[in-house]
Structures are given as structure tokens and as C-alpha cells.
Amino acid sequence: MSAISTFIDGRSRRDYTLIGIAVVLAVLPLLLAGNLTHRWRLFTSLLIFSILAIALNIVFGHTDQLYLFLGALTGIGAYTTALSANAVGLSPWLTLPLGSLAAGLICLIVSYIAAKRRMTVILISILTLSIQLAFMEFFVGARSITGGSTGFNFSGLRIVFIENALGVSSAVVLYYLLLAVFVVILGIYTYLMRSKFGMAFNAIRQDEVAAKSRGVNVVKHKTLAGLVSGLMIGFVGPFYAQSEQYIVPGMFTFEVIDLLVLIMLILGGIRTMLGPVIGAGVLLYLNEVLLHSVLDGFSVWRTATLGLLLMFLFLYFRQGVVPFYEQTVRSKAATLIENRVKPALNRSRE
Amino acid sequence: MVIGSIIEVTIDGFARGLLFAILGVGITLVFGLGGILNIAIGVFAIIAVIATVVILGTTSNVLVAIVLGIGFVGLLGLGVDRTLLSQVYRSEGEERILLGIFVTLGLAIFLEGILYVYYPLSYSLSHGVPSLGILGISIRGSTQVTIITATIILGLLFIFLQQTYLGKATRTVFQDEMGAELSGIEPRRIRSLIFVLSTVIAGIAGVLYSFSRQVTVGTGFELTIFALLVAIVGGVRSLRGTALAGIFLGLVVTFANWLIGAYVAKVVLFVVAILVLTIKPEDMT
């Protein structure tokens, strides 16, 4: 058997999904965005929020740690990368790992303490919310370091060489760079959840005491989940800043980041592979519609609509789009094929 | 004289603390009874203020307007309880806790979103009480009103819970829901009563808060955070702990404000809360 057929036979459905979504996201903006920088930036937002949602999926979806400080973590990643690059005179590409590590370290500490002290979901949520607010005060107040609420320009994550070589704008290059990051992160998520870590996460989530009695190290696994999420969030922070070409505290508030990411994750389907990206897509599309609404003045109702959506989602649609699709649409299609189409085909053969 | 200033700051801190305490108690009551963490409590507080201001457009009697404003918030609380919370109560245990958090969060954002459209300005109320001067220390009118009102509320609450039948029924549900049901108490009704009570208390807190500063829709979120911190630090199921935690945090933030400055004071508040949470968390199930 040739190497290629062995390779293809060994791939599972998840691998094809990963490749599929990468291809779709690579081609889609070429069709829809064309030359409009604004649209490329929308697609970039899609990737950024998808990554954040994947991170939240790992830490909240799989290990029940309700992190409400994604905004602060994104900010820490962005500020650390940008400020250290400025301070040492290097390109942000080199200080990118620093931003990731900073956020990862904070999550490591938070998850470790929370797991060690056996904190409940509410406690973790209020603890992380406090951290979010504390960091927001710091970003705004420490003017000499962060530039306060005025912020500063940031456009260090560009590859001008490619822009000139291909004759495209920086927005396009940023998108494809981020797409590569997204595919890697989605890959990490998929393989993490398919591994023994994923099984441990599941066990911990369903019955922590039972899991512990079977020898699962709860603290280690929760801490690991936190660390991985933190590293992901810290890594995407500078790219977020690059897409805005600016770093200002208002970009990292609870309302701007955490709230949206939460809704996206639930809407798309918690603990699923494509949930984060689908949820992000739907919500960002909705956001665009609401912000630039044809209905005069509807955009002021954006906040109220988000609140309403959050309530509705959690009360009536907690599973999200992906499981809904799997359970209803696909199973109905499968039943239809079994009961109607196949017999019809068999009869026509006789 | 420095000692005079310290005493004034302490009294101010105490007043602030009592305000935090009654907000925290609003959270603890509802969570202890039904497992719902009411994230919308701050918004209710602000709605009371705005409703009062609106009513002041028709009547010039401040007290009547305040009573009507708070009454409005109570009615709103009743409506929310009958519709939204009924849905939340269908779940059990940890699922209900999570559901409660997200539904009340959605409610808070929804209400804020509406308020931002119609009432985007800042509002304050006047109490008409003059400053008091004792032994060279001056106490502002708003501080006096806050201390007296909050103390009365906490006192009434204590009497209610200890002496009245309804109060004892509440405590029973708090401690053992099954036992309460077996004794003929309907937990659902008690929860409605307590929820409405908590929104009324929140409304009073909002009005008191607006006596000494301008409030906006955004202040609602701030008040919710204070309430959550106080409730969590004091122990989300302990009323006495919450009241004490409120006073403690109120003093902390007021002294930090006086000694260091406004923005650092907030950071100090969060750091203290985070420290307490890490050093002394409780079993919340």
C-alpha cells in the first residue's frame, strides 16, 4: 500500500474537519472581501474571537473554570509584547512569546490556587472578575507604563516584505498569519481533547470526586487547562492590537471581550470543535448588522439585544448551534434516508 | 487636627461600609435561598434612583418620590421573579447556579442597554439634611442619613428573620429546603418574597448612594461588583458575615481613598478581595 493511502485511511473525521475549516476560511474572504480592508478586518476579528472562544472552551467548557478575565489576559499579552519590544528595541515578533507567557503564567497561578483550594464555579468567576477589573484599573491608571486611556500606536506585527512582494495590504497578510495561528490552535484543542488529557477533563467535569478516586490528578489537569488557555489568549492579544493598530485599555474591557466570547461559545456549542468559530461568525455578523443597521437608530439597542440574547441562549438554547445541527438536522436527514430514500432505491432496482 | 480627620474618615468609611453591607445582604439572601447570584442587583439600585428622579418631575415631595421609586423597583423585581427566575428554578444544583449567573447577567445588560438609551445622564438626589458638627468633627448629611437608614434596615431584617413566622420560615428554607416543605412552608413563595425584598433593599441602597454622588447607568455595574465582593468575602450564605464584610470593605476602600488616591483605592479593594478569596474560600454548595 502506498504511503499516501495509508495516510488517508488513518485520518479521522476530525482531521478532515480541521483541514476543511482551514480551506473554507482561506478561500471565503477572497470571495467576500475582495479589496475592502474593512471586510478583511471583520474576518480577522472572526479569527481572533474564535481563538479566544477556543481558549474559553478549554478552561470553562471542559474543566468548569469560569474565567471572566479574558479581556485582561488579552491586554496583558498585548501590552507585554508591545512594551517589551519598545523597551528593548526589538521587533514584537521576538517578544510575542513573552506576552503569551505572561498571560499563561497568570492563568497557571489562578488555576492552581483555585484547584488547590477546591474553589467552586462562582468563586472562580468572581475571583477572575475581580482580577479583570483590577487589571483594567491598572491599564488605565499606570499612565507612565501603559500610556493610560490614551494608549499608543502598535503596528509591529507586519511583514512588509510579503506585503510588497504580493502587492496586498497589511490587513490581508495579517489575516493569513492569524489563520495559520488559528489552525494550529484548533489543532491543539482537537488533539488535546482526543488524548488522555481530554478523557481526564471529562471525568473531572462530570464527577470530580469519582475522578480523583480513580487516580486522576485534578489539580494538575485543571492547572494544565488554565495554562494552555492562558498561553493561547496571551498569544492572540498582540495580533488583536495589530488589527486595531492601537493599544488602548478600552479594547480589553469585560463588555468588549468576555461578554462576546461567552455568548459566542454558548451559541456555537460548548465543548465542540467548530462551536467557537461558528458562534463567533454568527455573532460578529449579527454585530455588524446591528451596528450598521439599515433600520434607523437600531444600533443603540445593540447592548440591550446582547443581553436579551444571553438570557435566551442560556434558558432555551444552551446546547448551541453545532450540537443542535448534529442532533436534529443530521439525524432527521439520516432517518429520512433510511426510511424513505433507501427503500425507494431498492425498489427501483428490482 | 489629624485625629479629627481620621475620625471623619472612619465615620465616612463606616457609612460606606453599611451601604456595601445592605447590598451584600441583598445578594446573600437570594443566593442562600435559591442558589441565584443576582448580578442585576446594581441595576435595580440605579433604576430606583432614575425612577425617583422621573417621579420628581411630577411631584416635588422628595420623600414621596423616593418611596414610589423604590416601590417601582420592587414591582420590577416581582415581575422578574415571576417570569425569568421561575425558569431558572427549574434547574437544580450547580446547573442552576450557572444558569442563574448568566440569566441575571443577561438581564443586567439588557436593562442597562435600555436605560442607556432613555436615561444616559448622571443623576443625584438631595436629602436636605445639614451637616452636623460635633466636637470639631463634621459629619455630612448624606453620611448621617446613610448610617441611620442602613442600620434601621439591618435591624429590621434581623428582627424579621429572628422573630416573625415568615422570617423563621425563610431561615428554615435557607437551612433545609426539604424539611421546610415538610413543615408546610412553600419555598417558592418565600423566594419570591425575599427576592422582592432584596430589590427593595437594593433600591434603598441606590438612593442612599445617590445622595452623596452623581450616579449613571454604569454605576449599576460598579454597585453589583461591590455587592458580589462583600457577599463572597463575608460568605455567600452567612448574613452576619456579609454585613461585617461590608463594613470592613467600606472602611478599607475609604481609607485607601484618603491615604493614597481614588484609582489605587479601587485596586486595593480588589486586591484585598482577591487575597481574602484565596486565603479563606468557602464551600459553597
XYZ file of C-alpha atoms in Angstrom:
635
model
C 0.000 0.000 0.000
C 1.293 3.436 -0.855
C 2.199 5.876 1.849
C -0.497 8.254 0.715
C -3.373 5.774 1.021
C -2.136 4.684 4.432
C -2.076 8.303 5.454
C -5.615 8.907 4.166
C -7.014 5.783 5.781
C -5.511 6.806 9.098
C -7.197 10.212 9.145
C -10.262 10.561 11.219
C -13.285 12.760 10.730
C -11.781 15.370 12.999
C -8.732 15.737 10.824
C -10.898 16.326 7.778
C -12.916 18.901 9.688
C -9.725 20.696 10.606
C -8.498 20.730 7.030
C -11.950 21.666 5.801
C -12.371 24.661 8.051
C -8.868 25.845 7.185
C -9.663 25.710 3.486
C -13.034 27.416 3.938
C -11.531 30.224 5.966
C -8.697 30.617 3.496
C -10.989 30.947 0.498
C -14.044 32.708 1.940
C -12.565 36.184 2.392
C -11.093 36.060 -1.123
C -14.647 35.701 -2.381
C -16.413 38.028 0.013
C -13.916 40.666 0.980
C -12.101 41.423 -2.215
C -10.447 44.769 -1.860
C -12.392 46.062 1.109
C -9.994 46.412 4.027
C -12.936 46.777 6.385
C -14.174 43.304 5.466
C -10.723 41.764 5.837
C -10.622 43.247 9.328
C -14.001 41.665 10.064
C -12.655 38.274 9.073
C -9.602 38.958 11.240
C -11.945 39.671 14.147
C -13.603 36.345 13.416
C -10.293 34.535 13.845
C -9.317 36.474 16.964
C -12.597 35.841 18.726
C -12.642 32.221 17.588
C -9.266 31.680 19.222
C -10.471 33.345 22.418
C -13.581 31.181 22.355
C -11.497 28.031 21.890
C -9.432 29.030 24.912
C -12.580 29.618 26.975
C -13.886 26.290 25.720
C -10.869 24.504 27.153
C -10.959 26.183 30.513
C -14.710 26.618 31.049
C -16.251 24.091 28.692
C -14.014 21.195 29.636
C -12.863 21.930 33.175
C -15.635 24.134 34.614
C -13.356 27.064 35.418
C -15.470 30.100 34.580
C -12.809 32.631 33.635
C -14.232 36.151 33.439
C -10.958 37.907 32.776
C -10.255 37.102 29.139
C -10.143 40.827 28.416
C -7.417 41.426 30.988
C -5.429 38.428 29.709
C -5.663 39.648 26.126
C -4.490 43.034 27.330
C -1.615 41.534 29.272
C -0.493 39.676 26.162
C -0.746 42.794 24.034
C 0.850 45.230 26.483
C 3.671 42.842 27.434
C 4.608 42.170 23.827
C 4.346 45.791 22.739
C 6.006 47.394 25.739
C 8.888 44.938 25.954
C 9.504 45.374 22.228
C 9.592 49.147 22.689
C 11.771 48.944 25.770
C 14.448 46.711 24.256
C 14.167 47.989 20.716
C 13.312 44.630 19.201
C 10.559 43.629 16.839
C 7.338 42.487 18.531
C 7.718 39.221 16.641
C 10.522 38.383 19.057
C 8.675 39.477 22.197
C 5.490 37.669 21.168
C 6.349 34.644 23.324
C 6.731 36.967 26.315
C 3.168 38.168 26.020
C 1.952 34.615 25.731
C 3.998 33.513 28.720
C 2.809 36.405 30.875
C -0.844 35.528 30.345
C -0.106 31.825 30.670
C 1.698 32.339 33.958
C -1.197 34.302 35.440
C -3.660 31.592 34.400
C -1.355 28.938 35.790
C -1.342 30.649 39.178
C -5.090 31.295 39.185
C -5.990 27.756 38.141
C -3.534 26.209 40.564
C -4.812 28.177 43.545
C -8.438 27.653 42.539
C -7.955 23.913 42.094
C -5.847 23.505 45.219
C -8.444 25.378 47.316
C -11.253 23.484 45.584
C -13.000 26.707 44.642
C -16.461 26.437 43.147
C -17.517 27.902 39.837
C -18.993 31.067 41.358
C -15.925 31.684 43.441
C -13.647 31.337 40.416
C -15.925 33.559 38.369
C -15.995 36.349 40.943
C -12.270 35.953 41.620
C -11.417 36.293 37.931
C -13.911 39.139 37.506
C -12.109 40.979 40.307
C -8.803 40.358 38.568
C -10.297 41.675 35.327
C -11.399 44.893 36.992
C -8.150 45.286 38.890
C -6.128 44.982 35.687
C -8.430 47.444 33.911
C -7.746 49.975 36.656
C -4.045 49.268 36.277
C -4.056 49.647 32.479
C -5.788 52.996 32.824
C -4.000 54.269 35.905
C -0.372 53.354 35.213
C -0.015 56.110 32.625
C 3.743 56.133 32.625
C 3.913 52.488 31.606
C 0.811 51.857 29.564
C 0.021 55.276 28.240
C -3.206 55.310 30.211
C -6.527 55.755 28.498
C -4.942 57.462 25.519
C -2.995 54.376 24.583
C -0.417 54.200 21.833
C 0.061 53.055 18.256
C 1.018 49.499 17.535
C 1.814 48.127 14.126
C 4.842 45.984 14.789
C 3.394 42.651 13.686
C 3.628 43.288 9.998
C 5.695 41.568 7.356
C 6.241 44.414 4.906
C 8.342 42.144 2.725
C 5.351 39.936 1.922
C 3.035 42.898 1.526
C 5.296 44.354 -1.127
C 6.107 41.028 -2.784
C 2.451 40.066 -3.240
C 1.116 43.578 -3.561
C -1.506 43.180 -0.847
C -2.439 45.314 2.129
C -1.254 44.625 5.678
C -4.810 43.594 6.604
C -4.651 40.666 4.176
C -1.264 39.481 5.389
C -2.393 39.740 8.999
C -5.446 37.642 8.192
C -3.481 34.761 6.728
C -0.894 34.892 9.511
C -3.717 34.684 12.012
C -5.344 31.894 10.020
C -2.193 29.828 10.448
C -2.274 30.569 14.188
C -5.954 29.627 14.300
C -5.417 26.292 12.573
C -2.573 25.422 14.931
C -4.636 26.364 17.978
C -7.678 24.449 16.761
C -5.377 21.515 16.117
C -4.003 21.740 19.653
C -7.550 21.819 21.001
C -8.641 18.820 18.928
C -5.698 16.624 19.810
C -5.710 17.679 23.437
C -9.345 16.670 23.792
C -8.759 13.416 21.944
C -5.869 12.487 24.201
C -5.910 11.095 27.687
C -5.997 14.700 28.909
C -9.371 15.101 27.270
C -10.638 11.995 28.998
C -9.342 13.276 32.314
C -11.046 16.640 31.727
C -14.315 14.860 31.033
C -14.033 12.744 34.133
C -13.244 15.758 36.306
C -16.113 17.717 34.853
C -18.679 15.009 35.376
C -17.722 13.896 38.855
C -14.617 15.318 40.427
C -14.666 13.054 43.461
C -15.082 9.914 41.386
C -12.298 11.018 39.087
C -9.994 11.654 41.994
C -10.783 8.255 43.454
C -9.659 6.688 40.180
C -6.328 8.440 40.435
C -6.924 11.450 38.216
C -4.833 14.375 39.447
C -7.475 17.083 39.441
C -5.159 19.942 40.354
C -2.644 19.066 37.654
C -5.273 18.814 34.940
C -7.138 21.971 35.845
C -3.880 23.857 36.049
C -2.832 22.494 32.672
C -6.127 23.592 31.119
C -5.640 27.056 32.577
C -2.056 27.263 31.360
C -2.906 26.213 27.801
C -5.789 28.668 27.611
C -3.660 31.457 29.024
C -0.877 30.827 26.532
C -3.371 30.907 23.661
C -5.019 34.128 24.844
C -1.718 35.840 25.522
C -0.511 34.858 22.075
C -3.514 36.301 20.256
C -3.503 39.563 22.257
C -0.780 41.297 20.216
C -2.500 40.246 16.983
C -5.677 41.841 18.265
C -3.738 45.021 18.904
C -2.192 44.774 15.446
C -5.616 44.501 13.836
C -6.685 47.696 15.589
C -3.195 49.166 15.049
C -3.567 50.628 18.511
C -3.432 49.559 22.123
C -5.857 51.251 24.499
C -7.433 49.905 27.716
C -10.946 50.226 26.332
C -10.188 47.351 23.938
C -9.901 44.889 26.797
C -12.995 45.529 28.902
C -15.375 42.840 30.080
C -18.141 44.111 27.797
C -15.970 44.162 24.700
C -14.239 40.807 25.115
C -15.562 38.466 27.803
C -19.237 39.049 27.200
C -18.987 38.474 23.456
C -16.715 35.441 23.773
C -19.100 33.852 26.280
C -22.091 34.323 24.016
C -20.124 33.033 21.029
C -19.039 29.879 22.819
C -22.523 29.037 24.084
C -24.189 29.989 20.825
C -21.814 27.903 18.760
C -21.843 24.911 21.046
C -19.769 24.391 24.160
C -17.263 21.539 24.113
C -17.464 21.174 20.367
C -14.686 21.681 17.853
C -16.417 24.080 15.499
C -18.675 25.722 18.081
C -16.303 28.615 18.811
C -15.789 29.562 15.186
C -19.447 29.235 14.226
C -20.588 31.157 17.279
C -18.051 33.866 16.529
C -19.189 34.039 12.925
C -22.867 34.342 13.761
C -22.371 36.894 16.499
C -19.952 39.076 14.547
C -22.325 39.045 11.605
C -25.174 39.997 13.929
C -22.983 42.687 15.459
C -22.297 44.190 12.037
C -25.969 44.143 11.173
C -26.880 45.818 14.454
C -24.116 48.395 14.304
C -24.637 49.455 10.724
C -28.296 48.777 10.644
C -30.489 49.909 7.856
C -33.268 50.299 10.420
C -32.618 53.807 11.538
C -31.227 54.102 15.016
C -31.411 50.414 15.809
C -27.743 50.391 16.630
C -28.385 51.991 20.012
C -30.209 48.840 21.001
C -27.130 46.726 20.489
C -26.338 46.329 24.193
C -29.917 45.508 25.107
C -30.095 42.946 22.300
C -26.914 41.258 23.504
C -28.380 40.979 26.995
C -31.590 39.535 25.645
C -29.617 37.092 23.509
C -27.590 35.934 26.505
C -30.722 35.250 28.545
C -32.477 33.471 25.697
C -29.436 31.345 24.854
C -28.958 30.121 28.377
C -32.582 29.429 29.026
C -33.615 27.762 25.797
C -30.637 27.050 23.585
C -27.851 26.051 25.937
C -26.523 23.341 23.647
C -25.665 25.702 20.845
C -25.702 25.532 17.070
C -23.306 22.646 16.407
C -24.981 20.067 18.681
C -28.382 21.304 17.509
C -27.311 20.685 13.949
C -25.918 17.274 14.822
C -28.935 16.169 16.783
C -31.812 17.490 14.784
C -30.758 18.201 11.232
C -28.342 15.358 10.652
C -30.314 12.726 12.493
C -33.503 13.736 10.733
C -31.671 13.561 7.425
C -30.262 10.152 8.354
C -33.685 8.814 9.353
C -35.166 10.160 6.181
C -32.561 8.401 4.120
C -33.050 5.128 5.975
C -36.828 5.111 5.858
C -37.618 6.686 2.535
C -34.704 7.049 0.187
C -33.062 3.659 0.584
C -36.252 1.618 0.223
C -37.132 3.687 -2.818
C -33.742 2.991 -4.345
C -34.028 -0.724 -3.562
C -37.468 -0.920 -5.115
C -36.304 0.775 -8.260
C -33.598 -1.865 -8.584
C -35.982 -4.778 -8.511
C -6.049 68.072 63.530
C -5.154 64.674 62.160
C -7.162 62.729 64.713
C -10.229 64.674 63.720
C -9.655 63.746 60.084
C -9.145 60.109 60.980
C -12.417 60.078 62.889
C -14.225 61.738 59.984
C -12.790 59.226 57.518
C -13.740 56.372 59.843
C -17.314 57.602 60.061
C -17.471 58.014 56.290
C -15.964 54.577 55.860
C -18.482 53.147 58.263
C -21.341 54.697 56.290
C -19.914 53.375 53.031
C -19.453 50.011 54.690
C -23.076 49.892 55.821
C -24.148 50.657 52.271
C -21.972 47.823 50.971
C -23.385 45.642 53.735
C -27.027 46.050 52.740
C -26.139 45.470 49.083
C -24.199 42.366 50.046
C -27.076 41.142 52.162
C -29.305 41.506 49.100
C -27.056 39.062 47.262
C -26.667 36.662 50.173
C -30.392 36.411 50.863
C -31.291 35.464 47.323
C -28.360 33.134 46.812
C -28.771 31.419 50.134
C -32.414 30.716 49.471
C -32.412 29.743 45.846
C -28.878 29.496 44.523
C -29.285 32.511 42.258
C -26.477 35.050 42.264
C -28.323 38.234 41.337
C -25.879 40.072 39.085
C -28.592 42.573 38.230
C -28.740 43.940 41.767
C -26.756 47.064 40.901
C -29.037 47.890 38.001
C -32.047 47.639 40.286
C -30.375 50.110 42.628
C -29.883 52.612 39.811
C -33.396 52.088 38.418
C -34.737 53.182 41.803
C -32.772 56.426 41.553
C -33.843 57.109 37.984
C -37.468 56.278 38.758
C -37.354 58.699 41.684
C -35.897 61.437 39.514
C -38.590 60.850 36.905
C -41.336 60.969 39.533
C -39.839 64.174 40.926
C -40.886 65.661 37.637
C -44.490 65.393 38.712
C -44.349 65.784 42.468
C -41.956 67.966 44.391
C -42.059 65.948 47.583
C -38.733 64.108 47.684
C -39.806 61.504 50.208
C -42.929 60.531 48.264
C -40.908 60.283 45.070
C -38.337 58.072 46.761
C -40.981 55.753 48.170
C -42.665 55.474 44.780
C -39.342 54.954 43.030
C -38.372 52.144 45.357
C -41.843 50.693 45.069
C -41.413 50.628 41.298
C -38.207 48.668 41.623
C -39.944 46.224 43.946
C -42.635 45.656 41.353
C -39.994 45.175 38.681
C -38.345 42.621 40.930
C -41.638 40.812 41.308
C -42.070 40.709 37.549
C -38.563 39.352 37.042
C -39.130 36.743 39.711
C -42.392 35.503 38.251
C -41.034 35.239 34.706
C -37.274 34.763 34.462
C -36.461 33.245 37.810
C -39.247 30.698 37.505
C -37.353 29.331 34.525
C -34.101 29.285 36.422
C -35.616 27.465 39.391
C -36.460 24.559 37.096
C -32.797 23.523 37.157
C -31.072 22.096 40.166
C -27.779 22.406 41.969
C -24.728 23.591 40.074
C -26.619 23.873 36.819
C -28.990 26.319 38.493
C -26.105 28.354 39.874
C -24.530 28.718 36.438
C -27.883 29.402 34.814
C -28.671 31.990 37.466
C -25.403 33.798 36.891
C -25.841 34.019 33.144
C -29.540 34.854 33.172
C -29.113 37.668 35.702
C -26.038 38.847 33.802
C -28.109 38.952 30.622
C -30.878 40.740 32.496
C -28.440 43.323 33.859
C -27.031 44.007 30.413
C -30.488 44.119 28.869
C -31.761 46.620 31.449
C -28.594 48.703 31.171
C -28.935 48.707 27.408
C -32.446 50.098 27.641
C -31.523 52.638 30.292
C -28.578 53.891 28.251
C -30.989 54.856 25.515
C -33.517 56.752 27.599
C -31.555 57.931 30.623
C -27.931 58.372 29.656
C -27.173 61.241 32.021
C -25.967 61.310 35.598
C -28.412 61.731 38.428
C -28.377 62.538 42.095
C -30.902 63.171 44.811
C -30.873 65.691 47.606
C -31.722 64.772 51.140
C -31.966 68.184 52.671
C -30.167 67.191 55.847
C -27.495 69.630 57.004
C -24.023 68.649 58.165
C -23.609 68.030 61.809
C -20.739 69.388 63.830
C -19.725 67.552 66.996
C -16.558 68.396 68.917
C -14.911 69.865 65.873
C -15.791 66.902 63.644
C -18.224 67.497 60.841
C -20.468 64.753 59.543
C -22.164 65.266 56.199
C -25.914 64.968 55.895
C -25.667 62.120 53.441
C -23.424 60.180 55.848
C -25.933 60.646 58.675
C -28.864 59.530 56.553
C -26.929 56.525 55.254
C -25.848 55.340 58.679
C -29.286 55.736 60.201
C -31.187 54.187 57.282
C -28.826 51.260 56.760
C -28.734 50.472 60.458
C -32.529 50.508 60.606
C -32.740 48.195 57.603
C -30.240 45.733 59.027
C -32.012 45.889 62.367
C -35.440 45.324 60.813
C -34.062 42.472 58.764
C -32.610 40.866 61.848
C -35.899 41.183 63.728
C -37.791 39.855 60.721
C -35.618 36.789 60.459
C -35.489 36.042 64.161
C -38.910 36.966 65.443
C -41.540 36.709 62.742
C -43.024 33.474 61.409
C -42.205 34.412 57.849
C -38.661 35.182 58.862
C -38.227 31.876 60.615
C -39.750 30.126 57.605
C -37.120 31.886 55.492
C -34.322 30.674 57.718
C -35.719 27.169 57.561
C -35.658 27.149 53.783
C -32.128 28.548 53.995
C -31.031 25.626 56.108
C -33.057 22.696 54.878
C -35.461 23.027 51.999
C -36.925 19.540 52.281
C -37.559 19.990 55.965
C -39.241 23.308 55.311
C -41.530 21.779 52.726
C -42.435 19.011 55.122
C -43.376 21.666 57.654
C -45.838 23.159 55.218
C -43.719 26.046 54.000
C -43.716 26.847 50.281
C -40.124 27.611 49.355
C -41.117 29.192 46.041
C -43.222 31.844 47.729
C -40.558 32.601 50.271
C -38.064 33.002 47.457
C -40.327 35.463 45.669
C -40.803 37.447 48.839
C -37.103 37.550 49.564
C -36.214 38.446 46.000
C -38.601 41.398 46.026
C -37.221 42.345 49.430
C -33.691 42.259 48.047
C -34.606 44.519 45.126
C -36.261 46.969 47.515
C -33.126 46.961 49.677
C -31.049 47.481 46.548
C -33.272 50.402 45.608
C -32.783 51.975 49.012
C -29.034 51.478 48.706
C -29.092 53.137 45.299
C -30.973 56.141 46.630
C -28.574 56.467 49.561
C -25.639 56.230 47.162
C -27.087 58.988 45.018
C -27.278 61.341 47.985
C -23.534 61.803 48.008
C -22.601 61.466 44.346
C -23.831 61.512 40.783
C -24.870 58.123 39.503
C -25.140 56.908 35.949
C -26.283 53.659 34.387
C -22.681 52.472 34.558
C -22.659 52.895 38.334
C -25.006 49.921 38.454
C -22.253 47.537 37.411
C -19.932 49.077 39.996
C -22.510 48.540 42.741
C -23.003 44.934 41.642
C -19.273 44.330 41.941
C -19.220 45.815 45.448
C -22.197 43.664 46.402
C -20.603 40.497 44.988
C -17.263 41.149 46.665
C -18.898 41.811 50.015
C -21.132 38.760 49.764
C -18.295 36.483 48.739
C -15.823 37.799 51.307
C -18.412 37.518 54.049
C -19.514 34.083 52.951
C -22.365 33.872 50.483
C -24.576 32.039 52.928
C -23.908 33.993 56.079
C -25.854 37.206 56.681
C -23.818 38.289 59.667
C -20.595 37.616 57.772
C -21.825 39.655 54.837
C -22.775 42.614 56.990
C -19.391 42.584 58.716
C -17.571 42.108 55.413
C -19.438 45.109 54.045
C -18.344 47.351 56.870
C -14.795 46.034 56.632
C -14.511 46.629 52.885
C -16.169 50.011 53.186
C -13.564 51.109 55.703
C -10.755 49.655 53.574
C -11.805 51.494 50.440
C -12.473 54.795 52.210
C -9.131 54.784 53.986
C -7.319 53.748 50.825
C -9.049 56.591 49.038
C -7.972 59.076 51.689
C -4.409 57.846 52.056
C -3.431 57.011 48.502
C -5.964 58.127 45.926
C -9.095 57.133 44.071
C -7.796 54.779 41.400
C -5.393 52.933 43.669
C -8.160 52.602 46.252
C -10.147 50.544 43.794
C -7.170 48.326 43.048
C -6.641 47.919 46.792
C -10.256 46.856 47.183
C -9.891 44.202 44.504
C -6.549 43.010 45.850
C -7.984 42.692 49.357
C -10.959 40.776 47.978
C -8.711 38.514 45.915
C -6.480 37.864 48.921
C -9.404 37.034 51.170
C -10.847 34.791 48.477
C -7.614 32.862 48.114
C -6.851 32.596 51.810
C -10.300 31.818 53.049
C -12.640 30.420 50.416
C -15.750 28.587 51.486
C -17.575 25.512 50.436
C -20.479 26.995 48.532
C -22.636 24.035 47.658
